Amino acid sequence: MSISKLSPMNRLTDVARGEHVFAALLTALAAYMFVTAYDFPPAARLFPQAASGLVLVAAVLRVVNRFIPYEFTRNDSVVLSGSDADESSTSETEDRTRMLVLGTLITGYIFVGYAVGLFWVTPLFAFAYLVYTRQKWWVTAIITAALTGVAYVFVVLMNVDIVTGGI
């Protein structure tokens, strides 16, 4: 049984892409977080408002990503030859490998972070993930530095001990 191209679900997915729905959800949650932070004392509202502001910026960038000039996006791989069957089997293998590597990185982040402290593991995880996804060197450097800064904010402003681990 096949679904025609003009089915209501296809029309809905053409209008509301998953990334836009996710960005709208993030925007709504961040706006709620930003507004409700005003109930806190001035010193306590700083971090929730800063975090929600970052989420708002990231959500907007996610939506605007389609309009960014191509030279600023990650390089695409090009298949020069081969049939569609080869391409689909290769993409399935690549997807499995990508999922396995990502799962290993996340699991390692959790366990090593618990052992030695999330502050030390966060930049290593970010760097390893971004290098694996073949991001440009300057994107890798900026995101790794930003995540290190976020971890530092947790230590300083929130007074959360993520420097020492469980060992």
mmCIF file of C-alpha atoms in Angstrom:
data_model
loop_
_atom_site.group_PDB
_atom_site.id
_atom_site.type_symbol
_atom_site.label_atom_id
_atom_site.label_comp_id
_atom_site.label_asym_id
_atom_site.label_seq_id
_atom_site.Cartn_x
_atom_site.Cartn_y
_atom_site.Cartn_z
ATOM 1 C CA MET A 1 0.000 0.000 0.000
ATOM 2 C CA SER A 2 1.569 3.252 -1.042
ATOM 3 C CA ILE A 3 0.896 6.738 0.157
ATOM 4 C CA SER A 4 0.289 9.296 -2.537
ATOM 5 C CA LYS A 5 2.466 12.383 -2.676
ATOM 6 C CA LEU A 6 -0.539 14.614 -2.026
ATOM 7 C CA SER A 7 -1.610 12.986 1.229
ATOM 8 C CA PRO A 8 -2.347 15.313 4.167
ATOM 9 C CA MET A 9 0.686 14.009 6.064
ATOM 10 C CA ASN A 10 3.044 14.853 3.208
ATOM 11 C CA ARG A 11 1.570 18.329 2.921
ATOM 12 C CA LEU A 12 1.945 18.794 6.684
ATOM 13 C CA THR A 13 5.576 17.681 6.668
ATOM 14 C CA ASP A 14 6.310 20.000 3.751
ATOM 15 C CA VAL A 15 5.029 22.954 5.778
ATOM 16 C CA ALA A 16 6.190 21.997 9.276
ATOM 17 C CA ARG A 17 9.660 20.500 9.135
ATOM 18 C CA GLY A 18 10.902 18.760 12.262
ATOM 19 C CA GLU A 19 13.691 21.258 12.767
ATOM 20 C CA HIS A 20 11.224 24.142 12.758
ATOM 21 C CA VAL A 21 8.916 22.410 15.226
ATOM 22 C CA PHE A 22 11.890 21.667 17.471
ATOM 23 C CA ALA A 23 13.124 25.257 17.206
ATOM 24 C CA ALA A 24 9.640 26.558 18.041
ATOM 25 C CA LEU A 25 9.494 24.275 21.081
ATOM 26 C CA LEU A 26 12.934 25.431 22.225
ATOM 27 C CA THR A 27 11.952 29.057 21.705
ATOM 28 C CA ALA A 28 8.762 28.646 23.740
ATOM 29 C CA LEU A 29 10.587 26.867 26.574
ATOM 30 C CA ALA A 30 13.402 29.422 26.605
ATOM 31 C CA ALA A 31 10.946 32.323 26.618
ATOM 32 C CA TYR A 32 9.065 30.721 29.514
ATOM 33 C CA MET A 33 12.337 30.189 31.373
ATOM 34 C CA PHE A 34 13.407 33.784 30.744
ATOM 35 C CA VAL A 35 10.112 35.268 31.973
ATOM 36 C CA THR A 36 9.731 33.047 35.047
ATOM 37 C CA ALA A 37 13.299 33.846 36.111
ATOM 38 C CA TYR A 38 12.033 37.301 37.106
ATOM 39 C CA ASP A 39 10.437 35.608 40.140
ATOM 40 C CA PHE A 40 13.937 34.917 41.484
ATOM 41 C CA PRO A 41 16.144 37.401 43.329
ATOM 42 C CA PRO A 42 18.422 39.406 40.979
ATOM 43 C CA ALA A 43 21.527 37.323 41.702
ATOM 44 C CA ALA A 44 19.682 34.031 41.153
ATOM 45 C CA ARG A 45 17.988 35.051 37.906
ATOM 46 C CA LEU A 46 21.230 35.749 36.044
ATOM 47 C CA PHE A 47 22.050 32.182 35.051
ATOM 48 C CA PRO A 48 18.530 31.075 33.986
ATOM 49 C CA GLN A 49 18.170 34.186 31.865
ATOM 50 C CA ALA A 50 21.625 33.760 30.338
ATOM 51 C CA ALA A 51 20.951 30.089 29.580
ATOM 52 C CA SER A 52 17.537 30.819 28.083
ATOM 53 C CA GLY A 53 19.045 33.637 26.036
ATOM 54 C CA LEU A 54 21.603 31.228 24.589
ATOM 55 C CA VAL A 55 18.842 28.735 23.786
ATOM 56 C CA LEU A 56 16.831 31.482 22.063
ATOM 57 C CA VAL A 57 19.842 32.456 19.953
ATOM 58 C CA ALA A 58 20.559 28.806 19.086
ATOM 59 C CA ALA A 59 16.929 28.185 18.085
ATOM 60 C CA VAL A 60 16.889 31.244 15.847
ATOM 61 C CA LEU A 61 20.200 30.205 14.284
ATOM 62 C CA ARG A 62 18.767 26.735 13.675
ATOM 63 C CA VAL A 63 15.885 28.195 11.681
ATOM 64 C CA VAL A 64 18.058 30.762 9.882
ATOM 65 C CA ASN A 65 20.605 28.054 8.996
ATOM 66 C CA ARG A 66 18.925 27.475 5.619
ATOM 67 C CA PHE A 67 19.602 31.073 4.619
ATOM 68 C CA ILE A 68 23.315 31.074 5.528
ATOM 69 C CA PRO A 69 25.574 31.234 2.457
ATOM 70 C CA TYR A 70 26.789 27.819 1.383
ATOM 71 C CA GLU A 71 30.486 28.511 1.908
ATOM 72 C CA PHE A 72 29.900 28.823 5.660
ATOM 73 C CA THR A 73 28.327 25.380 6.000
ATOM 74 C CA ARG A 74 30.087 22.055 6.362
ATOM 75 C CA ASN A 75 31.421 20.495 3.181
ATOM 76 C CA ASP A 76 29.153 17.899 1.609
ATOM 77 C CA SER A 77 30.476 14.562 0.465
ATOM 78 C CA VAL A 78 29.876 13.724 -3.171
ATOM 79 C CA VAL A 79 29.417 10.247 -4.613
ATOM 80 C CA LEU A 80 31.169 10.199 -7.976
ATOM 81 C CA SER A 81 30.035 6.806 -9.190
ATOM 82 C CA GLY A 82 27.977 3.818 -8.205
ATOM 83 C CA SER A 83 24.397 2.678 -8.305
ATOM 84 C CA ASP A 84 21.538 3.591 -6.013
ATOM 85 C CA ALA A 85 21.736 0.185 -4.325
ATOM 86 C CA ASP A 86 25.391 0.725 -3.466
ATOM 87 C CA GLU A 87 24.592 4.203 -2.176
ATOM 88 C CA SER A 88 21.758 2.999 0.080
ATOM 89 C CA SER A 89 23.794 0.135 1.555
ATOM 90 C CA THR A 90 26.737 2.469 2.084
ATOM 91 C CA SER A 91 24.542 5.073 3.746
ATOM 92 C CA GLU A 92 23.034 2.425 6.049
ATOM 93 C CA THR A 93 26.524 1.316 7.070
ATOM 94 C CA GLU A 94 27.610 4.924 7.568
ATOM 95 C CA ASP A 95 24.492 5.637 9.639
ATOM 96 C CA ARG A 96 25.164 2.633 11.873
ATOM 97 C CA THR A 97 28.796 3.624 12.281
ATOM 98 C CA ARG A 98 27.803 7.209 13.058
ATOM 99 C CA MET A 99 25.256 6.036 15.652
ATOM 100 C CA LEU A 100 27.802 3.690 17.232
ATOM 101 C CA VAL A 101 30.465 6.406 17.454
ATOM 102 C CA LEU A 102 27.992 8.932 18.847
ATOM 103 C CA GLY A 103 26.697 6.402 21.382
ATOM 104 C CA THR A 104 30.254 5.590 22.428
ATOM 105 C CA LEU A 105 31.122 9.277 22.804
ATOM 106 C CA ILE A 106 28.016 9.984 24.897
ATOM 107 C CA THR A 107 28.529 6.904 27.068
ATOM 108 C CA GLY A 108 32.179 7.815 27.543
ATOM 109 C CA TYR A 109 31.189 11.393 28.402
ATOM 110 C CA ILE A 110 28.807 10.173 31.092
ATOM 111 C CA PHE A 111 31.122 7.615 32.701
ATOM 112 C CA VAL A 112 34.400 9.519 32.376
ATOM 113 C CA GLY A 113 32.614 12.698 33.470
ATOM 114 C CA TYR A 114 31.402 10.918 36.575
ATOM 115 C CA ALA A 115 34.886 9.561 37.231
ATOM 116 C CA VAL A 116 37.018 12.683 36.751
ATOM 117 C CA GLY A 117 34.509 15.548 36.601
ATOM 118 C CA LEU A 118 32.327 16.983 33.859
ATOM 119 C CA PHE A 119 34.332 20.201 33.718
ATOM 120 C CA TRP A 120 37.352 18.369 32.303
ATOM 121 C CA VAL A 121 35.451 16.014 30.016
ATOM 122 C CA THR A 122 33.124 18.568 28.388
ATOM 123 C CA PRO A 123 35.759 20.211 26.143
ATOM 124 C CA LEU A 124 37.218 16.816 25.231
ATOM 125 C CA PHE A 125 33.787 15.467 24.272
ATOM 126 C CA ALA A 126 32.946 18.576 22.246
ATOM 127 C CA PHE A 127 36.292 18.486 20.467
ATOM 128 C CA ALA A 128 36.061 14.746 19.704
ATOM 129 C CA TYR A 129 32.492 15.023 18.414
ATOM 130 C CA LEU A 130 33.197 18.052 16.242
ATOM 131 C CA VAL A 131 36.352 16.508 14.795
ATOM 132 C CA TYR A 132 34.419 13.297 14.074
ATOM 133 C CA THR A 133 31.711 15.240 12.242
ATOM 134 C CA ARG A 134 34.445 16.993 10.229
ATOM 135 C CA GLN A 135 33.552 20.526 11.239
ATOM 136 C CA LYS A 136 35.894 23.285 10.211
ATOM 137 C CA TRP A 137 38.733 23.954 12.667
ATOM 138 C CA TRP A 138 37.464 27.394 13.658
ATOM 139 C CA VAL A 139 33.932 26.091 14.292
ATOM 140 C CA THR A 140 35.429 23.338 16.454
ATOM 141 C CA ALA A 141 37.532 25.860 18.376
ATOM 142 C CA ILE A 142 34.641 28.273 18.959
ATOM 143 C CA ILE A 143 32.152 25.625 20.082
ATOM 144 C CA THR A 144 34.695 23.880 22.310
ATOM 145 C CA ALA A 145 35.618 27.195 23.941
ATOM 146 C CA ALA A 146 31.945 28.117 24.369
ATOM 147 C CA LEU A 147 31.109 24.801 26.047
ATOM 148 C CA THR A 148 34.130 25.161 28.305
ATOM 149 C CA GLY A 149 32.804 28.607 29.212
ATOM 150 C CA VAL A 150 29.371 27.163 30.002
ATOM 151 C CA ALA A 151 30.975 24.556 32.259
ATOM 152 C CA TYR A 152 32.960 27.326 33.952
ATOM 153 C CA VAL A 153 29.749 29.321 34.501
ATOM 154 C CA PHE A 154 28.264 26.279 36.232
ATOM 155 C CA VAL A 155 31.257 26.175 38.563
ATOM 156 C CA VAL A 156 31.428 29.912 39.311
ATOM 157 C CA LEU A 157 27.875 31.251 39.182
ATOM 158 C CA MET A 158 25.881 28.195 40.143
ATOM 159 C CA ASN A 159 28.480 27.013 42.641
ATOM 160 C CA VAL A 160 28.074 23.472 41.316
ATOM 161 C CA ASP A 161 31.055 21.179 41.783
ATOM 162 C CA ILE A 162 31.568 19.571 38.395
ATOM 163 C CA VAL A 163 35.355 19.822 38.633
ATOM 164 C CA THR A 164 35.860 16.785 40.859
ATOM 165 C CA GLY A 165 34.611 13.375 39.896
ATOM 166 C CA GLY A 166 33.493 10.346 41.822
ATOM 167 C CA ILE A 167 36.940 8.754 41.963
#
